[in-house]
Short mmCIF file of C-alpha atoms in Angstrom, two decimals:
data_model
loop_
_atom_site.label_atom_id
_atom_site.label_comp_id
_atom_site.label_asym_id
_atom_site.label_seq_id
_atom_site.Cartn_x
_atom_site.Cartn_y
_atom_site.Cartn_z
CA ARG I 1051 118.36 115.69 142.09
CA LYS I 1052 115.33 115.11 139.88
CA HIS I 1053 115.78 115.06 136.14
CA THR I 1054 113.17 117.11 134.32
CA SER I 1055 112.97 117.27 130.57
CA PRO I 1056 112.68 120.65 128.93
CA PRO I 1057 109.18 121.60 127.82
CA TYR I 1058 110.15 121.62 124.15
CA THR I 1059 110.99 117.89 124.37
CA CYS I 1060 107.45 117.15 125.51
CA MET I 1061 105.99 119.35 122.78
CA LEU I 1062 108.16 117.64 120.16
CA LEU I 1063 107.05 114.22 121.37
CA ALA I 1064 103.39 115.28 121.28
CA ALA I 1065 103.82 116.69 117.76
CA LEU I 1066 105.44 113.47 116.55
CA LEU I 1067 102.69 111.33 118.05
CA THR I 1068 100.02 113.54 116.53
CA ALA I 1069 101.71 113.53 113.12
CA ALA I 1070 101.92 109.73 113.17
CA ALA I 1071 98.15 109.36 113.51
CA PRO I 1072 96.78 108.47 110.05
CA ALA I 1073 93.10 108.97 110.85
CA PRO I 1074 91.34 112.29 110.22
CA PRO I 1075 89.99 114.17 113.26
CA ASP I 1076 86.34 113.23 112.80
CA ALA I 1077 87.21 109.57 112.19
CA ASP I 1078 87.25 108.91 115.94
CA ARG I 1079 83.59 109.82 116.22
CA GLU I 1080 82.67 107.79 113.14
CA VAL I 1081 84.48 104.75 114.54
CA ARG I 1082 82.79 105.16 117.94
CA MET I 1083 79.37 105.16 116.27
CA LYS I 1084 79.93 101.73 114.67
CA THR I 1085 78.74 98.52 116.30
CA THR I 1086 81.10 95.60 116.89
CA ARG I 1087 79.53 93.75 113.95
CA GLN I 1088 80.00 96.79 111.68
CA LEU I 1089 83.63 97.24 112.77
CA LYS I 1090 84.37 93.58 112.05
CA ALA I 1091 82.76 93.88 108.61
CA VAL I 1092 84.78 97.01 107.78
CA LEU I 1093 88.06 95.51 108.99
CA THR I 1094 87.40 92.32 107.02
CA ALA I 1095 86.57 94.28 103.86
CA VAL I 1096 89.85 96.23 103.99
CA ASP I 1097 91.94 93.15 104.90
CA VAL I 1098 92.97 94.21 108.41
CA PRO I 1099 93.60 91.09 110.51
CA PHE I 1100 91.92 90.93 113.91
CA SER I 1101 91.02 88.33 116.49
CA GLU I 1102 87.41 87.16 116.47
CA SER I 1103 87.44 87.53 120.26
CA ALA I 1104 88.68 91.15 120.08
CA SER I 1105 86.80 93.64 122.20
CA LYS I 1106 85.01 96.64 120.75
CA SER I 1107 87.74 98.99 122.00
CA GLU I 1108 90.42 96.84 120.31
CA LEU I 1109 88.44 96.88 117.06
CA ARG I 1110 88.08 100.65 117.31
CA ALA I 1111 91.82 101.06 117.84
CA LEU I 1112 92.57 98.88 114.81
CA ALA I 1113 90.09 100.78 112.65
CA LEU I 1114 91.67 104.11 113.62
CA LYS I 1115 95.24 102.85 113.27
CA HIS I 1116 94.63 101.53 109.74
CA ASN I 1117 92.19 104.31 108.71
CA ALA I 1118 89.79 101.48 107.87
CA LEU I 1119 86.62 103.55 107.48
CA ALA I 1120 88.14 105.79 104.80
CA LYS I 1121 89.46 102.76 102.94
CA TYR I 1122 86.06 101.04 103.22
CA GLU I 1123 84.25 104.13 101.91
CA ALA I 1124 86.70 104.28 98.99
CA LEU I 1125 85.88 100.64 98.17
CA HIS I 1126 82.13 101.13 98.66
CA PRO I 1127 81.21 104.74 97.78
CA GLU I 1128 77.52 103.84 97.59
CA LYS I 1129 77.53 103.06 101.32
CA LYS I 1130 79.20 106.31 102.31
CA LYS I 1131 77.01 108.26 104.68
CA SER I 1132 76.14 111.66 103.27
CA LYS I 1133 76.40 114.59 105.62
CA PRO I 1134 73.27 116.74 105.99
CA ALA I 1135 73.45 120.08 104.23
CA ARG I 1136 73.61 123.07 106.51
CA PRO I 1137 71.78 126.21 105.61
CA SER I 1138 74.52 128.61 104.58
CA GLY I 1139 74.26 132.05 106.09
CA ALA I 1140 70.72 131.59 107.40
CA SER I 1141 71.42 133.52 110.58
CA SER I 1142 73.17 136.37 108.78
CA GLU I 1143 70.32 136.62 106.27
CA SER I 1144 67.70 136.84 109.01
CA ALA I 1145 69.75 139.50 110.83
CA GLU I 1146 70.01 141.46 107.60
CA GLN I 1147 66.26 141.21 107.07
CA ALA I 1148 65.60 142.39 110.62
CA ALA I 1149 67.86 145.41 110.06
CA GLN I 1150 66.01 146.27 106.83
CA PHE I 1151 62.66 145.91 108.57
CA PHE I 1152 63.80 148.18 111.41
CA PHE I 1153 64.98 150.76 108.87
CA LEU I 1154 61.54 150.71 107.23
CA MET I 1155 59.74 151.03 110.57
CA ASP I 1156 61.94 153.92 111.79
CA ALA I 1157 60.14 156.63 109.81
CA ASP I 1158 61.86 159.64 111.40
CA GLY I 1159 65.35 158.05 111.28
CA ASN I 1160 66.17 158.62 114.95
CA GLY I 1161 67.19 155.00 115.61
CA ARG I 1162 64.05 154.25 117.65
CA VAL I 1163 60.67 152.92 116.69
CA SER I 1164 58.00 154.81 118.61
CA GLU I 1165 54.29 154.03 118.92
CA ARG I 1166 53.50 156.62 116.24
CA GLU I 1167 55.75 154.84 113.76
#
């Protein structure tokens, strides 16, 4: 007879593993975008020991495990990369303008713009 664990055990294990991860969700992408030289500089600055012969994937894992980028940015706020500003509500504003324009064009108020209008 095969032993199968109940599904809630697997969900509990996944929740515990997820909760133990100290890095924020977008940290993985930020770490992946760093070069090996940059990762070594960050790890050195935040006093995380690593082997000089460590591969890039090992350096990435260490940086994520110790949340090294956040610590580095706290030590060096002038080097923190600023995120580009997004236009807030640009699409909703243009849709609103289009609706107002249509209302002005629809002279007889029938919901259609004819050639006469």
